[in-house]
Amino acid sequence: SQTIHQWPATLVQPVGSPLSLECTVEGTSNPNLYWYRQAAGRGLQLLFYSVGIGQISSEVPQNLSASRPQDRQFILSSKKLLLSDSGFYLCAWSSGQVPTQPQHFGDGTRLSIL
Amino acid sequence: AQTVTQSQPEMSVQEAETVTLSCTYDTSESDYYLFWYKQPPSRQMILVIRQEAYKQQNATENRFSVNFQKAAKSFSLKISDSQLGDAAMYFCAYRSPHGQNFVFGPGTRLSVLP
């Protein structure tokens, strides 16, 4: 069966520090991968998605970036964090070949910027 | 572009009673896929139920069922025999068969009263 791992679960970082959140998927190949941000009590904001290695689409201009160095690995990064980057970050995957399939989410990372 | 609307930011239901959460969407496509996700306080995103637009029969998963009205572009979720564990944010989501992205509604916070 397929599983998705996202880490760390919680992160506290000072303003101006770098960021690296990692997400890996097991049990499937060539998944679509997604990064979302969620403010407290709010909906999901799509940040990036990827349909293949090295292919990244950005939905929201910001100081964050994403990379997909391997088929089942998706990384969210920043060189210098801002206070506004605080939030809950969710990684997700879906099948690119079977559109009936839903998105499957990781457990999320709670990011606090001090 | 497709949009998803959930007009009820908050709802409450008495334990063991039935509640219906509303979702409407806007699309020009004739074939698509719809999903309801539950996000409890742990903030995990859990798939509740899915519906394929070409299927006329409403999907059912135990106490959860949908009322899919394609002409009205409506996809409501009915929770029967509500339990305390049903308290969560509920998100409606749309997926086009041609695109890679999922469009999420803003969510409805459901409280279950003992």
PDB file of C-alpha atoms in Angstrom:
ATOM      1  CA  SER A   1       0.000   0.000   0.000  1.00  0.00           C
ATOM      2  CA  GLN A   2       1.026   3.585  -0.523  1.00  0.00           C
ATOM      3  CA  THR A   3       2.253   5.766   2.321  1.00  0.00           C
ATOM      4  CA  ILE A   4       3.374   9.354   2.587  1.00  0.00           C
ATOM      5  CA  HIS A   5       5.865  10.642   5.105  1.00  0.00           C
ATOM      6  CA  GLN A   6       6.348  14.278   5.975  1.00  0.00           C
ATOM      7  CA  TRP A   7       8.824  15.726   8.456  1.00  0.00           C
ATOM      8  CA  PRO A   8       9.438  17.357  10.785  1.00  0.00           C
ATOM      9  CA  ALA A   9       6.069  17.451  12.532  1.00  0.00           C
ATOM     10  CA  THR A  10       6.860  20.693  14.321  1.00  0.00           C
ATOM     11  CA  LEU A  11       9.444  23.343  13.615  1.00  0.00           C
ATOM     12  CA  VAL A  12      10.309  26.642  15.298  1.00  0.00           C
ATOM     13  CA  GLN A  13      12.611  28.899  13.317  1.00  0.00           C
ATOM     14  CA  PRO A  14      13.843  32.492  13.691  1.00  0.00           C
ATOM     15  CA  VAL A  15      13.086  35.104  11.070  1.00  0.00           C
ATOM     16  CA  GLY A  16      15.691  35.078   8.336  1.00  0.00           C
ATOM     17  CA  SER A  17      16.721  31.464   8.823  1.00  0.00           C
ATOM     18  CA  PRO A  18      16.536  28.844   6.040  1.00  0.00           C
ATOM     19  CA  LEU A  19      13.882  26.170   5.753  1.00  0.00           C
ATOM     20  CA  SER A  20      13.745  22.639   4.412  1.00  0.00           C
ATOM     21  CA  LEU A  21      10.656  20.447   4.713  1.00  0.00           C
ATOM     22  CA  GLU A  22      10.748  17.002   3.196  1.00  0.00           C
ATOM     23  CA  CYS A  23       8.054  14.689   1.911  1.00  0.00           C
ATOM     24  CA  THR A  24       8.452  11.172   0.539  1.00  0.00           C
ATOM     25  CA  VAL A  25       5.953   8.739  -0.908  1.00  0.00           C
ATOM     26  CA  GLU A  26       6.248   4.961  -0.886  1.00  0.00           C
ATOM     27  CA  GLY A  27       4.419   2.267  -2.793  1.00  0.00           C
ATOM     28  CA  THR A  28       3.720   4.136  -6.004  1.00  0.00           C
ATOM     29  CA  SER A  29       5.665   5.524  -8.923  1.00  0.00           C
ATOM     30  CA  ASN A  30       5.433   8.811 -10.787  1.00  0.00           C
ATOM     31  CA  PRO A  31       2.966  10.419  -8.384  1.00  0.00           C
ATOM     32  CA  ASN A  32       1.772  13.995  -8.612  1.00  0.00           C
ATOM     33  CA  LEU A  33       3.105  15.814  -5.561  1.00  0.00           C
ATOM     34  CA  TYR A  34       1.757  18.919  -3.845  1.00  0.00           C
ATOM     35  CA  TRP A  35       2.647  21.409  -1.114  1.00  0.00           C
ATOM     36  CA  TYR A  36      -0.156  23.299   0.635  1.00  0.00           C
ATOM     37  CA  ARG A  37      -0.160  25.894   3.391  1.00  0.00           C
ATOM     38  CA  GLN A  38      -3.025  26.280   5.829  1.00  0.00           C
ATOM     39  CA  ALA A  39      -3.523  29.195   8.219  1.00  0.00           C
ATOM     40  CA  ALA A  40      -5.252  28.371  11.506  1.00  0.00           C
ATOM     41  CA  GLY A  41      -8.926  27.623  10.945  1.00  0.00           C
ATOM     42  CA  ARG A  42      -8.675  28.365   7.249  1.00  0.00           C
ATOM     43  CA  GLY A  43      -8.644  26.501   3.960  1.00  0.00           C
ATOM     44  CA  LEU A  44      -5.808  25.058   1.911  1.00  0.00           C
ATOM     45  CA  GLN A  45      -3.594  27.265  -0.217  1.00  0.00           C
ATOM     46  CA  LEU A  46      -1.781  25.392  -2.981  1.00  0.00           C
ATOM     47  CA  LEU A  47       1.860  26.466  -3.077  1.00  0.00           C
ATOM     48  CA  PHE A  48       3.512  24.089  -5.540  1.00  0.00           C
ATOM     49  CA  TYR A  49       2.777  20.939  -7.474  1.00  0.00           C
ATOM     50  CA  SER A  50       4.911  18.591  -9.500  1.00  0.00           C
ATOM     51  CA  VAL A  51       4.033  16.007 -12.152  1.00  0.00           C
ATOM     52  CA  GLY A  52       7.554  14.629 -12.496  1.00  0.00           C
ATOM     53  CA  ILE A  53      11.200  14.893 -11.503  1.00  0.00           C
ATOM     54  CA  GLY A  54      12.431  18.444 -11.874  1.00  0.00           C
ATOM     55  CA  GLN A  55       8.995  19.705 -12.944  1.00  0.00           C
ATOM     56  CA  ILE A  56       7.652  22.290 -10.496  1.00  0.00           C
ATOM     57  CA  SER A  57       4.683  24.588 -10.923  1.00  0.00           C
ATOM     58  CA  SER A  58       4.307  27.536  -8.568  1.00  0.00           C
ATOM     59  CA  GLU A  59       0.853  28.782  -7.709  1.00  0.00           C
ATOM     60  CA  VAL A  60       1.696  31.649  -5.377  1.00  0.00           C
ATOM     61  CA  PRO A  61       4.682  34.023  -5.713  1.00  0.00           C
ATOM     62  CA  GLN A  62       6.576  34.090  -2.450  1.00  0.00           C
ATOM     63  CA  ASN A  63       9.966  33.457  -0.909  1.00  0.00           C
ATOM     64  CA  LEU A  64       9.416  29.702  -0.882  1.00  0.00           C
ATOM     65  CA  SER A  65      10.647  27.233  -3.479  1.00  0.00           C
ATOM     66  CA  ALA A  66      10.137  23.543  -4.136  1.00  0.00           C
ATOM     67  CA  SER A  67      12.256  20.834  -5.671  1.00  0.00           C
ATOM     68  CA  ARG A  68      11.729  17.236  -6.723  1.00  0.00           C
ATOM     69  CA  PRO A  69      15.140  15.600  -6.898  1.00  0.00           C
ATOM     70  CA  GLN A  70      13.731  12.068  -7.025  1.00  0.00           C
ATOM     71  CA  ASP A  71      10.482  10.562  -8.269  1.00  0.00           C
ATOM     72  CA  ARG A  72       8.950  10.224  -4.810  1.00  0.00           C
ATOM     73  CA  GLN A  73      10.637  13.066  -2.959  1.00  0.00           C
ATOM     74  CA  PHE A  74       9.339  16.600  -2.696  1.00  0.00           C
ATOM     75  CA  ILE A  75      11.137  19.343  -0.772  1.00  0.00           C
ATOM     76  CA  LEU A  76       9.899  22.766   0.298  1.00  0.00           C
ATOM     77  CA  SER A  77      12.614  25.342   0.949  1.00  0.00           C
ATOM     78  CA  SER A  78      13.302  28.920   1.797  1.00  0.00           C
ATOM     79  CA  LYS A  79      16.551  30.833   2.004  1.00  0.00           C
ATOM     80  CA  LYS A  80      15.212  33.407   4.485  1.00  0.00           C
ATOM     81  CA  LEU A  81      12.000  32.874   6.394  1.00  0.00           C
ATOM     82  CA  LEU A  82       9.511  35.676   7.019  1.00  0.00           C
ATOM     83  CA  LEU A  83       7.022  35.987   9.875  1.00  0.00           C
ATOM     84  CA  SER A  84       4.265  35.488   7.314  1.00  0.00           C
ATOM     85  CA  ASP A  85       5.614  32.011   6.506  1.00  0.00           C
ATOM     86  CA  SER A  86       4.205  30.691   9.766  1.00  0.00           C
ATOM     87  CA  GLY A  87       1.490  28.100   9.273  1.00  0.00           C
ATOM     88  CA  PHE A  88       0.653  24.485   8.806  1.00  0.00           C
ATOM     89  CA  TYR A  89       2.222  22.856   5.745  1.00  0.00           C
ATOM     90  CA  LEU A  90       0.767  19.782   4.136  1.00  0.00           C
ATOM     91  CA  CYS A  91       2.311  17.552   1.521  1.00  0.00           C
ATOM     92  CA  ALA A  92       0.040  15.412  -0.651  1.00  0.00           C
ATOM     93  CA  TRP A  93       0.226  12.990  -3.537  1.00  0.00           C
ATOM     94  CA  SER A  94      -2.205  11.759  -6.133  1.00  0.00           C
ATOM     95  CA  SER A  95      -2.106   9.446  -9.103  1.00  0.00           C
ATOM     96  CA  GLY A  96      -1.309  11.196 -12.334  1.00  0.00           C
ATOM     97  CA  GLN A  97      -2.758   8.333 -14.347  1.00  0.00           C
ATOM     98  CA  VAL A  98      -6.004   7.703 -12.491  1.00  0.00           C
ATOM     99  CA  PRO A  99      -8.009  10.923 -12.030  1.00  0.00           C
ATOM    100  CA  THR A 100     -10.669   9.146  -9.995  1.00  0.00           C
ATOM    101  CA  GLN A 101      -8.188   8.774  -7.175  1.00  0.00           C
ATOM    102  CA  PRO A 102      -8.172  11.371  -4.393  1.00  0.00           C
ATOM    103  CA  GLN A 103      -5.258  13.203  -2.887  1.00  0.00           C
ATOM    104  CA  HIS A 104      -3.544  11.545   0.038  1.00  0.00           C
ATOM    105  CA  PHE A 105      -2.017  13.805   2.653  1.00  0.00           C
ATOM    106  CA  GLY A 106       0.912  13.636   5.030  1.00  0.00           C
ATOM    107  CA  ASP A 107       0.477  14.472   8.688  1.00  0.00           C
ATOM    108  CA  GLY A 108       1.665  18.050   8.193  1.00  0.00           C
ATOM    109  CA  THR A 109       4.349  20.317   9.620  1.00  0.00           C
ATOM    110  CA  ARG A 110       3.494  23.075  12.056  1.00  0.00           C
ATOM    111  CA  LEU A 111       5.929  25.906  11.359  1.00  0.00           C
ATOM    112  CA  SER A 112       6.318  28.788  13.798  1.00  0.00           C
ATOM    113  CA  ILE A 113       8.509  31.760  12.961  1.00  0.00           C
ATOM    114  CA  LEU A 114       9.858  33.803  15.853  1.00  0.00           C
TER     115      LEU A 114
ATOM    116  CA  ALA B   1     -11.239  28.012 -13.738  1.00  0.00           C
ATOM    117  CA  GLN B   2     -13.250  25.881 -11.400  1.00  0.00           C
ATOM    118  CA  THR B   3     -14.339  27.186  -8.014  1.00  0.00           C
ATOM    119  CA  VAL B   4     -15.756  25.432  -4.970  1.00  0.00           C
ATOM    120  CA  THR B   5     -17.988  27.168  -2.446  1.00  0.00           C
ATOM    121  CA  GLN B   6     -18.981  26.053   1.027  1.00  0.00           C
ATOM    122  CA  SER B   7     -21.491  28.598   2.258  1.00  0.00           C
ATOM    123  CA  GLN B   8     -21.595  27.419   5.879  1.00  0.00           C
ATOM    124  CA  PRO B   9     -18.434  28.435   7.778  1.00  0.00           C
ATOM    125  CA  GLU B  10     -19.731  26.711  10.914  1.00  0.00           C
ATOM    126  CA  MET B  11     -22.377  24.134  11.706  1.00  0.00           C
ATOM    127  CA  SER B  12     -23.398  22.288  14.832  1.00  0.00           C
ATOM    128  CA  VAL B  13     -25.361  19.105  15.392  1.00  0.00           C
ATOM    129  CA  GLN B  14     -26.609  17.211  18.397  1.00  0.00           C
ATOM    130  CA  GLU B  15     -25.047  13.833  18.971  1.00  0.00           C
ATOM    131  CA  ALA B  16     -27.001  11.044  17.186  1.00  0.00           C
ATOM    132  CA  GLU B  17     -28.744  13.561  14.934  1.00  0.00           C
ATOM    133  CA  THR B  18     -28.259  14.133  11.206  1.00  0.00           C
ATOM    134  CA  VAL B  19     -26.518  17.102   9.619  1.00  0.00           C
ATOM    135  CA  THR B  20     -25.991  18.181   6.018  1.00  0.00           C
ATOM    136  CA  LEU B  21     -23.011  20.216   4.843  1.00  0.00           C
ATOM    137  CA  SER B  22     -23.380  22.162   1.615  1.00  0.00           C
ATOM    138  CA  CYS B  23     -20.977  22.415  -1.305  1.00  0.00           C
ATOM    139  CA  THR B  24     -21.470  23.995  -4.693  1.00  0.00           C
ATOM    140  CA  TYR B  25     -19.001  24.266  -7.516  1.00  0.00           C
ATOM    141  CA  ASP B  26     -18.628  26.011 -10.809  1.00  0.00           C
ATOM    142  CA  THR B  27     -17.317  24.201 -13.878  1.00  0.00           C
ATOM    143  CA  SER B  28     -17.877  23.957 -17.602  1.00  0.00           C
ATOM    144  CA  GLU B  29     -16.713  20.343 -17.702  1.00  0.00           C
ATOM    145  CA  SER B  30     -19.128  17.448 -17.951  1.00  0.00           C
ATOM    146  CA  ASP B  31     -16.887  14.867 -16.348  1.00  0.00           C
ATOM    147  CA  TYR B  32     -15.096  15.418 -13.055  1.00  0.00           C
ATOM    148  CA  TYR B  33     -14.590  14.030  -9.575  1.00  0.00           C
ATOM    149  CA  LEU B  34     -15.735  15.314  -6.215  1.00  0.00           C
ATOM    150  CA  PHE B  35     -14.455  14.538  -2.738  1.00  0.00           C
ATOM    151  CA  TRP B  36     -15.197  15.326   0.885  1.00  0.00           C
ATOM    152  CA  TYR B  37     -12.296  15.473   3.324  1.00  0.00           C
ATOM    153  CA  LYS B  38     -12.398  15.646   7.099  1.00  0.00           C
ATOM    154  CA  GLN B  39      -9.743  17.467   9.127  1.00  0.00           C
ATOM    155  CA  PRO B  40     -10.035  16.777  12.880  1.00  0.00           C
ATOM    156  CA  PRO B  41      -8.120  18.804  15.482  1.00  0.00           C
ATOM    157  CA  SER B  42      -5.063  16.642  14.788  1.00  0.00           C
ATOM    158  CA  ARG B  43      -5.103  18.368  11.349  1.00  0.00           C
ATOM    159  CA  GLN B  44      -4.756  15.131   9.411  1.00  0.00           C
ATOM    160  CA  MET B  45      -6.672  15.280   6.122  1.00  0.00           C
ATOM    161  CA  ILE B  46      -8.873  12.208   5.890  1.00  0.00           C
ATOM    162  CA  LEU B  47     -10.851  11.241   2.809  1.00  0.00           C
ATOM    163  CA  VAL B  48     -14.504  10.748   3.723  1.00  0.00           C
ATOM    164  CA  ILE B  49     -16.228  10.018   0.448  1.00  0.00           C
ATOM    165  CA  ARG B  50     -15.854  10.454  -3.310  1.00  0.00           C
ATOM    166  CA  GLN B  51     -18.239  10.835  -6.238  1.00  0.00           C
ATOM    167  CA  GLU B  52     -17.665  10.500  -9.959  1.00  0.00           C
ATOM    168  CA  ALA B  53     -19.792  12.927 -11.951  1.00  0.00           C
ATOM    169  CA  TYR B  54     -20.803  10.364 -14.579  1.00  0.00           C
ATOM    170  CA  LYS B  55     -22.364   8.166 -11.894  1.00  0.00           C
ATOM    171  CA  GLN B  56     -25.944   9.066 -11.090  1.00  0.00           C
ATOM    172  CA  GLN B  57     -26.033   7.030  -7.913  1.00  0.00           C
ATOM    173  CA  ASN B  58     -25.087   8.950  -4.801  1.00  0.00           C
ATOM    174  CA  ALA B  59     -22.039   7.626  -2.974  1.00  0.00           C
ATOM    175  CA  THR B  60     -22.413   6.200   0.519  1.00  0.00           C
ATOM    176  CA  GLU B  61     -19.816   5.236   3.125  1.00  0.00           C
ATOM    177  CA  ASN B  62     -21.367   3.949   6.324  1.00  0.00           C
ATOM    178  CA  ARG B  63     -22.912   6.987   8.087  1.00  0.00           C
ATOM    179  CA  PHE B  64     -21.743   9.363   5.362  1.00  0.00           C
ATOM    180  CA  SER B  65     -23.647   9.924   2.151  1.00  0.00           C
ATOM    181  CA  VAL B  66     -23.795  12.580  -0.527  1.00  0.00           C
ATOM    182  CA  ASN B  67     -26.574  14.276  -2.405  1.00  0.00           C
ATOM    183  CA  PHE B  68     -25.068  14.911  -5.827  1.00  0.00           C
ATOM    184  CA  GLN B  69     -27.149  17.195  -8.019  1.00  0.00           C
ATOM    185  CA  LYS B  70     -25.165  17.581 -11.239  1.00  0.00           C
ATOM    186  CA  ALA B  71     -27.473  20.064 -12.927  1.00  0.00           C
ATOM    187  CA  ALA B  72     -27.413  22.290  -9.863  1.00  0.00           C
ATOM    188  CA  LYS B  73     -23.668  21.709  -9.390  1.00  0.00           C
ATOM    189  CA  SER B  74     -24.280  20.757  -5.800  1.00  0.00           C
ATOM    190  CA  PHE B  75     -22.514  18.104  -3.722  1.00  0.00           C
ATOM    191  CA  SER B  76     -23.737  18.055  -0.129  1.00  0.00           C
ATOM    192  CA  LEU B  77     -22.552  15.695   2.589  1.00  0.00           C
ATOM    193  CA  LYS B  78     -24.999  14.082   4.989  1.00  0.00           C
ATOM    194  CA  ILE B  79     -23.753  12.684   8.272  1.00  0.00           C
ATOM    195  CA  SER B  80     -26.204  10.409  10.012  1.00  0.00           C
ATOM    196  CA  ASP B  81     -26.139   9.400  13.676  1.00  0.00           C
ATOM    197  CA  SER B  82     -23.519  12.065  14.394  1.00  0.00           C
ATOM    198  CA  GLN B  83     -20.780  11.120  16.820  1.00  0.00           C
ATOM    199  CA  LEU B  84     -18.432  13.249  18.900  1.00  0.00           C
ATOM    200  CA  GLY B  85     -15.570  12.065  16.698  1.00  0.00           C
ATOM    201  CA  ASP B  86     -17.219  13.673  13.683  1.00  0.00           C
ATOM    202  CA  ALA B  87     -16.299  17.121  15.005  1.00  0.00           C
ATOM    203  CA  ALA B  88     -13.858  18.535  12.454  1.00  0.00           C
ATOM    204  CA  MET B  89     -13.353  20.859   9.523  1.00  0.00           C
ATOM    205  CA  TYR B  90     -14.897  19.432   6.371  1.00  0.00           C
ATOM    206  CA  PHE B  91     -13.573  20.354   2.954  1.00  0.00           C
ATOM    207  CA  CYS B  92     -15.219  19.763  -0.380  1.00  0.00           C
ATOM    208  CA  ALA B  93     -12.850  19.261  -3.327  1.00  0.00           C
ATOM    209  CA  TYR B  94     -13.106  19.101  -7.116  1.00  0.00           C
ATOM    210  CA  ARG B  95     -10.797  17.405  -9.573  1.00  0.00           C
ATOM    211  CA  SER B  96     -10.885  17.731 -13.324  1.00  0.00           C
ATOM    212  CA  PRO B  97      -9.973  14.606 -15.303  1.00  0.00           C
ATOM    213  CA  HIS B  98      -7.731  16.764 -17.460  1.00  0.00           C
ATOM    214  CA  GLY B  99      -5.834  18.690 -14.823  1.00  0.00           C
ATOM    215  CA  GLN B 100      -3.532  17.725 -12.044  1.00  0.00           C
ATOM    216  CA  ASN B 101      -4.876  20.044  -9.403  1.00  0.00           C
ATOM    217  CA  PHE B 102      -7.595  19.742  -6.847  1.00  0.00           C
ATOM    218  CA  VAL B 103      -9.751  22.756  -6.028  1.00  0.00           C
ATOM    219  CA  PHE B 104     -10.781  22.941  -2.388  1.00  0.00           C
ATOM    220  CA  GLY B 105     -13.607  24.850  -0.780  1.00  0.00           C
ATOM    221  CA  PRO B 106     -12.957  27.080   2.256  1.00  0.00           C
ATOM    222  CA  GLY B 107     -14.262  24.475   4.686  1.00  0.00           C
ATOM    223  CA  THR B 108     -17.085  24.066   7.196  1.00  0.00           C
ATOM    224  CA  ARG B 109     -16.330  23.630  10.888  1.00  0.00           C
ATOM    225  CA  LEU B 110     -18.674  21.053  12.387  1.00  0.00           C
ATOM    226  CA  SER B 111     -19.269  20.893  16.117  1.00  0.00           C
ATOM    227  CA  VAL B 112     -21.033  17.908  17.683  1.00  0.00           C
ATOM    228  CA  LEU B 113     -22.894  18.664  20.892  1.00  0.00           C
ATOM    229  CA  PRO B 114     -23.269  15.933  23.540  1.00  0.00           C
TER     230      PRO B 114
END
